[in-house]
Short mmCIF file of C-alpha atoms in Angstrom, two decimals:
data_model
loop_
_atom_site.label_atom_id
_atom_site.label_comp_id
_atom_site.label_asym_id
_atom_site.label_seq_id
_atom_site.Cartn_x
_atom_site.Cartn_y
_atom_site.Cartn_z
CA MET D 20 31.73 29.86 33.95
CA THR D 21 31.90 28.43 30.46
CA THR D 22 29.02 26.95 28.54
CA ALA D 23 29.15 24.14 26.05
CA VAL D 24 29.16 25.31 22.46
CA GLU D 25 27.18 23.37 19.88
CA PRO D 26 29.49 22.15 17.11
CA PRO D 27 28.85 23.63 13.67
CA VAL D 28 26.09 21.95 11.73
CA SER D 29 28.57 20.86 9.07
CA THR D 30 30.63 19.05 11.72
CA VAL D 31 27.57 17.31 13.12
CA ASP D 32 26.55 16.29 9.61
CA GLU D 33 30.02 15.02 8.79
CA ASP D 34 30.11 12.97 11.99
CA LEU D 35 26.73 11.45 11.11
CA ARG D 36 27.88 10.68 7.58
CA ALA D 37 30.95 8.93 8.97
CA GLN D 38 28.78 6.95 11.38
CA VAL D 39 26.47 5.76 8.60
CA HIS D 40 29.29 4.96 6.21
CA ASP D 41 31.26 3.10 8.89
CA ALA D 42 28.19 0.97 9.55
CA ALA D 43 27.89 0.32 5.81
CA ARG D 44 31.53 -0.78 5.62
CA ARG D 45 31.01 -3.21 8.49
CA ALA D 46 27.91 -4.46 6.69
CA ARG D 47 29.95 -5.11 3.54
CA VAL D 48 32.38 -7.24 5.53
CA ALA D 49 29.47 -9.14 7.06
CA ALA D 50 27.86 -9.55 3.63
CA SER D 51 30.99 -11.18 2.27
CA ASP D 52 30.73 -13.81 5.00
CA LEU D 53 26.98 -14.24 4.50
CA ALA D 54 27.54 -14.90 0.79
CA LEU D 55 29.35 -18.12 1.78
CA ALA D 56 26.88 -19.20 4.46
CA THR D 57 25.01 -22.42 3.79
CA ARG D 58 21.27 -22.67 4.01
CA GLN D 59 21.67 -24.78 7.14
CA VAL D 60 23.58 -22.03 8.92
CA LYS D 61 21.20 -19.26 7.81
CA ASP D 62 18.14 -21.26 8.81
CA ALA D 63 19.68 -21.98 12.21
CA ALA D 64 20.14 -18.24 12.69
CA LEU D 65 16.48 -17.60 11.80
CA HIS D 66 15.32 -20.21 14.32
CA ALA D 67 17.65 -18.63 16.89
CA ILE D 68 16.05 -15.25 16.18
CA ALA D 69 12.56 -16.70 16.62
CA ASP D 70 13.45 -18.39 19.90
CA ALA D 71 15.16 -15.28 21.23
CA LEU D 72 12.19 -13.05 20.37
CA VAL D 73 9.84 -15.25 22.38
CA ARG D 74 12.31 -15.65 25.24
CA ARG D 75 13.10 -11.96 25.46
CA ALA D 76 9.59 -10.69 24.74
CA PRO D 77 9.27 -8.94 28.14
CA GLU D 78 12.19 -6.59 27.46
CA VAL D 79 10.90 -5.86 23.95
CA LEU D 80 7.40 -5.14 25.28
CA ALA D 81 8.80 -2.85 27.96
CA ALA D 82 10.70 -0.87 25.35
CA ASN D 83 7.64 -0.77 23.09
CA ALA D 84 5.52 0.56 25.96
CA GLU D 85 7.90 3.54 26.17
CA ASP D 86 7.37 4.28 22.47
CA VAL D 87 3.59 3.96 22.75
CA ARG D 88 3.54 6.26 25.78
CA ARG D 89 5.62 8.90 23.99
CA GLY D 90 3.46 8.52 20.89
CA ARG D 91 0.25 9.15 22.78
CA GLU D 92 1.77 12.10 24.65
CA SER D 93 2.80 13.67 21.34
CA GLY D 94 -0.67 13.19 19.83
CA LEU D 95 0.21 10.39 17.41
CA ALA D 96 -2.90 9.20 15.55
CA GLU D 97 -4.46 5.97 16.77
CA SER D 98 -3.81 4.33 13.39
CA MET D 99 -0.10 5.04 13.91
CA ILE D 100 -0.28 3.82 17.52
CA ASP D 101 -1.70 0.56 16.18
CA ARG D 102 1.22 0.21 13.75
CA LEU D 103 3.65 0.97 16.55
CA SER D 104 2.19 -1.33 19.19
CA LEU D 105 3.53 -4.79 20.02
CA THR D 106 1.80 -7.46 22.09
CA GLU D 107 2.83 -10.95 23.12
CA ALA D 108 0.66 -12.29 20.30
CA ARG D 109 2.25 -9.98 17.73
CA ILE D 110 5.75 -10.91 18.87
CA ALA D 111 4.83 -14.59 18.67
CA ALA D 112 3.55 -14.01 15.12
CA ILE D 113 6.74 -12.15 14.17
CA ALA D 114 8.80 -15.04 15.57
CA GLU D 115 6.70 -17.60 13.70
CA ALA D 116 7.25 -15.65 10.49
CA GLN D 117 11.01 -16.16 10.94
CA ARG D 118 10.46 -19.92 11.27
CA THR D 119 8.38 -19.78 8.11
CA VAL D 120 11.18 -17.99 6.26
CA ALA D 121 13.63 -20.64 7.49
CA GLY D 122 11.42 -23.26 5.85
CA LEU D 123 11.42 -21.52 2.47
CA PRO D 124 13.83 -22.50 -0.33
CA ASP D 125 17.10 -20.59 -0.34
CA PRO D 126 17.18 -18.51 -3.54
CA VAL D 127 20.97 -18.15 -3.50
CA GLY D 128 22.56 -20.41 -6.08
CA GLU D 129 19.36 -21.01 -8.06
CA VAL D 130 20.22 -21.43 -11.74
CA LEU D 131 17.89 -19.32 -13.87
CA ARG D 132 19.21 -20.24 -17.29
CA GLY D 133 22.30 -21.40 -19.10
CA GLY D 134 23.85 -24.42 -20.72
CA ILE D 135 26.80 -25.53 -22.83
CA LEU D 136 27.51 -23.38 -25.87
CA PRO D 137 28.61 -24.90 -29.20
CA ASN D 138 32.20 -23.86 -28.42
CA GLY D 139 32.13 -25.80 -25.15
CA LEU D 140 31.80 -22.86 -22.75
CA GLU D 141 29.47 -23.67 -19.88
CA THR D 142 27.29 -20.71 -18.87
CA ARG D 143 24.97 -20.32 -15.88
CA GLN D 144 23.01 -17.35 -14.65
CA VAL D 145 22.64 -17.82 -10.91
CA ARG D 146 21.01 -15.93 -8.08
CA VAL D 147 23.43 -14.21 -5.70
CA PRO D 148 22.89 -11.98 -2.66
CA MET D 149 22.26 -8.31 -3.31
CA GLY D 150 24.94 -7.43 -0.73
CA VAL D 151 24.08 -4.56 1.63
CA VAL D 152 20.42 -3.58 1.82
CA GLY D 153 19.23 -0.38 3.49
CA MET D 154 15.72 -0.18 4.93
CA VAL D 155 14.10 3.20 5.65
CA TYR D 156 10.75 2.81 7.38
CA GLU D 157 8.29 4.41 9.75
CA GLY D 158 6.93 3.33 13.13
CA ARG D 159 6.38 -0.39 12.56
CA PRO D 160 8.72 -2.46 14.73
CA ASN D 161 7.71 -5.70 12.99
CA VAL D 162 9.51 -4.40 9.89
CA THR D 163 12.75 -4.46 11.87
CA VAL D 164 12.54 -8.22 12.30
CA ASP D 165 10.96 -9.03 8.94
CA ALA D 166 13.65 -7.09 7.09
CA ALA D 167 16.48 -8.65 9.09
CA GLY D 168 15.19 -12.20 8.63
CA LEU D 169 14.51 -11.94 4.92
CA THR D 170 17.75 -10.17 4.07
CA LEU D 171 19.74 -12.70 6.10
CA LYS D 172 18.08 -15.68 4.40
CA ALA D 173 18.94 -14.15 1.02
CA GLY D 174 22.57 -13.72 2.13
CA ASN D 175 22.49 -9.94 2.66
CA ALA D 176 23.50 -7.62 5.47
CA VAL D 177 20.92 -4.99 6.42
CA LEU D 178 21.13 -1.39 7.62
CA LEU D 179 17.91 -0.45 9.42
CA ARG D 180 16.82 3.16 9.65
CA GLY D 181 13.52 3.21 11.54
CA SER D 182 11.65 6.20 12.86
CA SER D 183 12.29 7.99 16.14
CA SER D 184 8.75 7.05 17.22
CA ALA D 185 9.88 3.41 17.46
CA GLU D 186 13.42 4.05 18.73
CA SER D 187 13.13 2.08 21.98
CA SER D 188 11.39 -0.86 20.30
CA ASN D 189 13.88 -1.03 17.45
CA THR D 190 16.86 -0.75 19.77
CA ALA D 191 15.58 -3.66 21.87
CA LEU D 192 14.73 -5.76 18.84
CA VAL D 193 18.08 -5.22 17.12
CA ALA D 194 19.89 -6.19 20.33
CA VAL D 195 17.94 -9.47 20.30
CA LEU D 196 18.65 -10.00 16.60
CA ARG D 197 22.37 -9.32 16.82
CA ASP D 198 22.81 -11.63 19.80
CA ALA D 199 20.89 -14.44 18.10
CA VAL D 200 22.77 -14.08 14.80
CA ALA D 201 26.13 -14.11 16.58
CA GLU D 202 25.18 -17.16 18.64
CA ALA D 203 24.37 -18.94 15.39
CA GLY D 204 27.87 -18.25 14.10
CA LEU D 205 27.15 -15.40 11.69
CA PRO D 206 28.46 -11.81 11.95
CA ALA D 207 26.49 -9.62 14.34
CA ASP D 208 27.01 -6.78 11.87
CA SER D 209 24.67 -8.59 9.50
CA VAL D 210 22.04 -6.47 11.31
CA GLN D 211 22.69 -2.85 12.26
CA LEU D 212 20.47 0.00 13.42
CA LEU D 213 21.24 3.50 12.14
CA PRO D 214 20.59 6.76 14.04
CA CYS D 215 16.98 7.90 13.78
CA HIS D 216 16.81 11.43 15.22
CA ASP D 217 18.35 13.30 12.29
CA ARG D 218 16.91 13.01 8.79
CA ALA D 219 20.41 13.46 7.44
CA SER D 220 21.10 9.82 8.33
CA VAL D 221 18.62 8.86 5.60
CA ARG D 222 20.41 11.12 3.12
CA HIS D 223 23.78 9.59 3.94
CA LEU D 224 22.34 6.08 3.57
CA ILE D 225 20.62 6.64 0.23
CA THR D 226 23.66 8.34 -1.31
CA ALA D 227 26.24 5.79 -0.14
CA ARG D 228 27.03 4.45 -3.61
CA GLY D 229 29.63 1.73 -3.51
CA LEU D 230 28.76 0.89 0.10
CA VAL D 231 25.03 0.17 -0.13
CA ASP D 232 23.58 -1.91 -2.96
CA LEU D 233 19.84 -1.34 -2.56
CA VAL D 234 17.56 0.88 -0.46
CA ILE D 235 13.94 0.00 0.24
CA PRO D 236 11.71 2.74 1.69
CA ARG D 237 8.59 1.54 3.45
CA GLY D 238 6.05 4.01 4.77
CA GLY D 239 3.89 6.91 3.70
CA ALA D 240 4.04 8.82 0.45
CA GLY D 241 6.24 11.57 1.89
CA LEU D 242 8.93 9.17 3.05
CA ILE D 243 8.89 7.12 -0.15
CA ASN D 244 9.04 10.17 -2.41
CA ALA D 245 11.90 11.68 -0.40
CA VAL D 246 13.95 8.49 -0.69
CA VAL D 247 13.20 7.80 -4.35
CA GLN D 248 13.89 11.39 -5.42
CA GLY D 249 17.01 11.84 -3.29
CA ALA D 250 18.72 8.48 -3.73
CA THR D 251 21.79 7.78 -5.80
CA VAL D 252 21.70 4.17 -4.58
CA PRO D 253 19.19 1.95 -6.45
CA THR D 254 15.80 1.94 -4.73
CA VAL D 255 12.56 -0.03 -4.83
CA GLU D 256 9.43 2.07 -4.43
CA THR D 257 7.00 0.45 -2.04
CA GLY D 258 3.88 0.69 -0.11
CA VAL D 259 1.53 3.63 -0.72
CA GLY D 260 -1.84 1.93 -0.91
CA ASN D 261 -4.77 3.89 -2.31
CA CYS D 262 -6.65 0.64 -2.91
CA HIS D 263 -10.13 0.28 -4.45
CA VAL D 264 -12.94 -2.25 -4.26
CA TYR D 265 -15.25 -2.11 -7.29
CA VAL D 266 -18.63 -3.83 -6.87
CA ASP D 267 -19.81 -4.77 -10.34
CA SER D 268 -23.39 -5.01 -11.60
CA ALA D 269 -23.06 -8.82 -11.55
CA ALA D 270 -21.75 -9.04 -7.97
CA ASP D 271 -23.05 -11.38 -5.29
CA LEU D 272 -24.08 -8.63 -2.87
CA ASP D 273 -23.62 -10.64 0.33
CA MET D 274 -20.12 -11.55 -0.83
CA ALA D 275 -19.45 -7.93 -1.74
CA VAL D 276 -20.38 -6.71 1.75
CA ARG D 277 -18.01 -9.22 3.34
CA ILE D 278 -15.18 -8.27 1.00
CA VAL D 279 -15.65 -4.52 1.49
CA LEU D 280 -15.75 -4.87 5.27
CA ASN D 281 -12.65 -7.07 5.38
CA SER D 282 -10.78 -4.83 2.96
CA LYS D 283 -11.52 -1.68 4.99
CA ALA D 284 -12.09 -2.57 8.62
CA ARG D 285 -9.91 -5.63 9.28
CA ARG D 286 -6.85 -3.47 9.93
CA PRO D 287 -7.27 0.01 8.47
CA SER D 288 -3.73 1.18 9.25
CA VAL D 289 -2.00 -1.10 6.72
CA CYS D 290 -1.22 -0.35 3.09
CA ASN D 291 -3.49 -3.08 1.67
CA ALA D 292 -6.61 -1.63 3.31
CA ALA D 293 -9.24 -0.33 0.89
CA GLU D 294 -9.55 3.44 0.75
CA ASN D 295 -12.10 3.72 -2.10
CA LEU D 296 -15.39 1.92 -2.76
CA LEU D 297 -16.88 2.05 -6.26
CA VAL D 298 -20.39 0.71 -6.85
CA HIS D 299 -22.03 0.07 -10.24
CA LYS D 300 -25.21 2.11 -10.65
CA ASP D 301 -27.30 -0.94 -11.60
CA ILE D 302 -26.97 -2.48 -8.12
CA ALA D 303 -26.45 0.70 -6.13
CA GLU D 304 -30.05 0.98 -4.90
CA ARG D 305 -29.88 -2.50 -3.34
CA PHE D 306 -26.25 -2.57 -2.29
CA VAL D 307 -25.43 0.91 -1.01
CA PRO D 308 -27.83 0.94 1.99
CA GLU D 309 -26.59 -2.48 3.11
CA VAL D 310 -22.87 -1.79 2.80
CA ALA D 311 -23.26 1.69 4.30
CA ARG D 312 -25.05 0.25 7.32
CA GLU D 313 -22.36 -2.42 7.86
CA LEU D 314 -19.48 0.02 7.41
CA SER D 315 -21.06 2.53 9.79
CA ALA D 316 -21.60 -0.23 12.35
CA ALA D 317 -17.88 -1.01 12.09
CA GLY D 318 -17.07 2.63 12.86
CA VAL D 319 -16.14 3.62 9.31
CA THR D 320 -16.78 7.19 8.16
CA LEU D 321 -18.11 7.32 4.60
CA HIS D 322 -16.84 10.17 2.42
CA ALA D 323 -19.54 9.83 -0.21
CA ASP D 324 -20.37 11.39 -3.54
CA SER D 325 -23.91 12.72 -3.95
CA ARG D 326 -25.32 9.57 -5.55
CA PHE D 327 -23.91 7.27 -2.87
CA ALA D 328 -25.02 9.60 -0.07
CA ALA D 329 -28.58 9.76 -1.43
CA LEU D 330 -28.88 5.97 -1.16
CA ALA D 331 -26.88 5.33 2.00
CA GLY D 332 -29.64 5.64 4.58
CA THR D 333 -26.98 6.43 7.17
CA ALA D 334 -24.72 9.35 7.98
CA THR D 335 -22.07 10.26 5.43
CA VAL D 336 -19.82 13.27 4.84
CA PRO D 337 -19.53 14.90 1.43
CA ALA D 338 -16.54 13.62 -0.53
CA GLN D 339 -14.02 16.29 -1.47
CA ASP D 340 -11.72 16.09 -4.49
CA GLU D 341 -8.76 15.13 -2.30
CA ASP D 342 -10.63 12.19 -0.76
CA TRP D 343 -10.20 10.11 -3.92
CA ASP D 344 -6.41 10.41 -3.59
CA THR D 345 -6.14 9.94 0.17
CA GLU D 346 -4.52 6.94 1.82
CA TYR D 347 -6.50 7.32 5.06
CA LEU D 348 -4.92 4.47 7.07
CA SER D 349 -7.92 4.92 9.36
CA LEU D 350 -11.60 4.02 9.60
CA ASP D 351 -12.50 6.23 6.63
CA ILE D 352 -13.41 5.32 3.08
CA ALA D 353 -14.31 7.34 -0.01
CA ALA D 354 -17.40 5.93 -1.75
CA LYS D 355 -18.82 6.59 -5.18
CA VAL D 356 -21.46 5.28 -7.60
CA VAL D 357 -20.10 4.73 -11.13
CA ASP D 358 -21.95 4.19 -14.39
CA SER D 359 -19.91 1.28 -15.74
CA LEU D 360 -16.89 -0.95 -15.36
CA ALA D 361 -15.07 1.38 -17.74
CA ASP D 362 -15.79 4.31 -15.41
CA ALA D 363 -14.45 2.30 -12.46
CA VAL D 364 -11.27 1.47 -14.35
CA SER D 365 -10.88 5.12 -15.37
CA HIS D 366 -11.31 6.27 -11.76
CA ILE D 367 -8.70 3.77 -10.58
CA ALA D 368 -6.29 4.83 -13.32
CA GLU D 369 -6.60 8.46 -12.20
CA HIS D 370 -6.49 7.96 -8.44
CA GLY D 371 -4.95 4.55 -7.69
CA SER D 372 -1.41 4.10 -6.44
CA GLY D 373 -0.65 0.84 -8.28
CA HIS D 374 -0.89 -1.27 -5.13
CA THR D 375 -4.03 -3.46 -5.01
CA GLU D 376 -7.38 -3.22 -6.76
CA ALA D 377 -10.35 -5.57 -6.39
CA ILE D 378 -13.48 -6.41 -8.34
CA VAL D 379 -16.48 -8.30 -7.00
CA THR D 380 -18.41 -9.92 -9.83
CA ALA D 381 -19.93 -13.18 -11.08
CA ASP D 382 -19.30 -12.11 -14.68
CA VAL D 383 -16.14 -13.78 -15.94
CA ARG D 384 -15.86 -11.39 -18.89
CA ALA D 385 -16.05 -8.39 -16.56
CA ALA D 386 -13.41 -9.93 -14.31
CA ARG D 387 -11.08 -10.59 -17.24
CA GLU D 388 -11.51 -7.06 -18.55
CA PHE D 389 -10.84 -5.59 -15.10
CA THR D 390 -7.70 -7.66 -14.50
CA ALA D 391 -6.37 -6.83 -17.97
CA ARG D 392 -7.05 -3.09 -17.86
CA VAL D 393 -6.21 -2.23 -14.26
CA ASP D 394 -2.53 -1.42 -13.81
CA ALA D 395 -1.58 -2.51 -10.28
CA ALA D 396 0.85 -4.82 -8.50
CA ALA D 397 -2.06 -7.03 -7.41
CA VAL D 398 -5.57 -7.37 -8.82
CA MET D 399 -8.15 -9.33 -6.82
CA VAL D 400 -11.24 -11.05 -8.18
CA ASN D 401 -13.85 -11.82 -5.50
CA ALA D 402 -11.26 -11.48 -2.74
CA ALA D 403 -10.38 -8.76 -0.25
CA THR D 404 -7.51 -6.37 -0.82
CA SER D 405 -6.17 -7.50 2.57
CA PHE D 406 -4.71 -10.61 0.94
CA THR D 407 -1.90 -8.63 -0.72
CA ASP D 408 0.75 -9.74 1.70
CA GLY D 409 3.86 -11.85 1.39
CA GLY D 410 2.74 -14.25 4.08
CA GLU D 411 -0.70 -14.71 2.50
CA PHE D 412 0.96 -15.32 -0.88
CA GLY D 413 3.07 -18.09 0.63
CA MET D 414 6.32 -16.11 0.66
CA GLY D 415 6.79 -15.92 4.41
CA ALA D 416 7.32 -12.47 5.92
CA GLU D 417 7.59 -9.77 3.27
CA ILE D 418 10.01 -6.89 3.19
CA GLY D 419 7.58 -4.60 1.39
CA ILE D 420 5.12 -4.35 -1.47
CA SER D 421 6.64 -2.84 -4.58
CA THR D 422 4.41 -0.56 -6.63
CA GLN D 423 7.00 -0.03 -9.36
CA LYS D 424 7.63 -2.21 -12.41
CA LEU D 425 11.39 -2.76 -12.56
CA HIS D 426 13.20 -5.52 -10.64
CA ALA D 427 10.29 -6.31 -8.32
CA ARG D 428 6.52 -5.78 -8.24
CA GLY D 429 4.03 -6.75 -5.55
CA PRO D 430 4.99 -8.44 -2.28
CA MET D 431 8.78 -8.71 -2.05
CA ALA D 432 10.34 -11.72 -0.40
CA LEU D 433 13.49 -13.75 -0.92
CA PRO D 434 14.01 -13.79 -4.72
CA GLU D 435 13.50 -10.02 -4.86
CA LEU D 436 16.41 -9.59 -2.42
CA THR D 437 18.86 -11.21 -4.80
CA SER D 438 20.63 -10.21 -7.97
CA THR D 439 22.19 -12.51 -10.55
CA LYS D 440 25.60 -13.16 -11.96
CA TRP D 441 26.82 -15.14 -14.93
CA VAL D 442 29.28 -17.89 -14.11
CA VAL D 443 31.17 -19.10 -17.16
CA TRP D 444 33.45 -22.18 -17.19
CA GLY D 445 35.94 -22.76 -19.95
CA ASP D 446 38.93 -24.91 -20.71
CA GLY D 447 41.47 -22.44 -22.04
CA HIS D 448 38.91 -20.75 -24.26
CA VAL D 449 39.96 -17.56 -26.05
CA ARG D 450 37.78 -15.52 -28.36
CA PRO D 451 38.89 -15.46 -31.99
CA SER D 452 39.92 -12.16 -33.49
CA SER D 453 37.21 -10.52 -35.57
#
């Protein structure tokens, strides 16, 4: 009796590399067709996607239930289960986001600058599709649809590499997407799902120079760092959200409580949730007991420094050094009393991730100083950190929130998924010899 022999690891890896690269080549062919697609055709495809998601919601929910069951059996944290879970309402919202994207202006062809030079040459810098975009992300099935819709509207093909925790959901969703795109007359290979059980598929995607034009990682710090540090394809760093709310000495305290609660407890598993609360010492005696009581009532565990804990009047746990740098993604928050706005800014500079920072204050000068000195993709004045979102900013569904400074920063939508080219028209022009 013979037994099957596992192929050498190098052979398995080479087969996976070929699979990823073949998908990328098909995506390049699809991208060349998408570059010529009119807005009318692309918008029709987005509406087809939205309709198909609603119509085929039962099969998507059945697949998602498998992922949720496996996640719970493997001990996946409840915050991650929340990110993974789909409901009819969430699918309807995802579908509506595609309709919203269809209603947005098409960035392709937008003229950014140019004119007629003294020698008669006509120059135009125009937006063009990026080409092939790779998405590497964790267990959030909504990203599958958001990424596909936004990349398609911007004229790009997308290679989706989700996590194994969402394999069934992503497989069902991509089947819906590909069918809808094809029915609308665009290449089905505009949307492709890459293998998710071997991390090598990520490596082959992020090193596919010449086949992939941009990779966007979306997830926790470990995933983002692995992609950014290992990529030879251009990347956009997104998502890690160690966000702060600073309650200034001039804050309206009732407003501050509402903002802190919404920033932390609305949906703690997302990257724009607040993870740190900083309170000015001048209002700490009045504010800390109130906000601590409301946070505790919402189920939030307070990791407090000694001054905050002394005033809280409710149970807290001592803050450790690592708490100030932790993206909890759960009902936890690190809380601290600071001596001044300058101390708050210094704390944020040391521990923030460049995502979203908020100040609550009635002092315009304090607000202006905070917004000028804090280095983040989004800075809120008297508003919750939860507003850092492409949809809330009027962009439609976002593909991620960039925390870097080159190419894109903050919520990324359609313009950030394009590049530019110079188109120059002449009439037999030749450049004189020097």
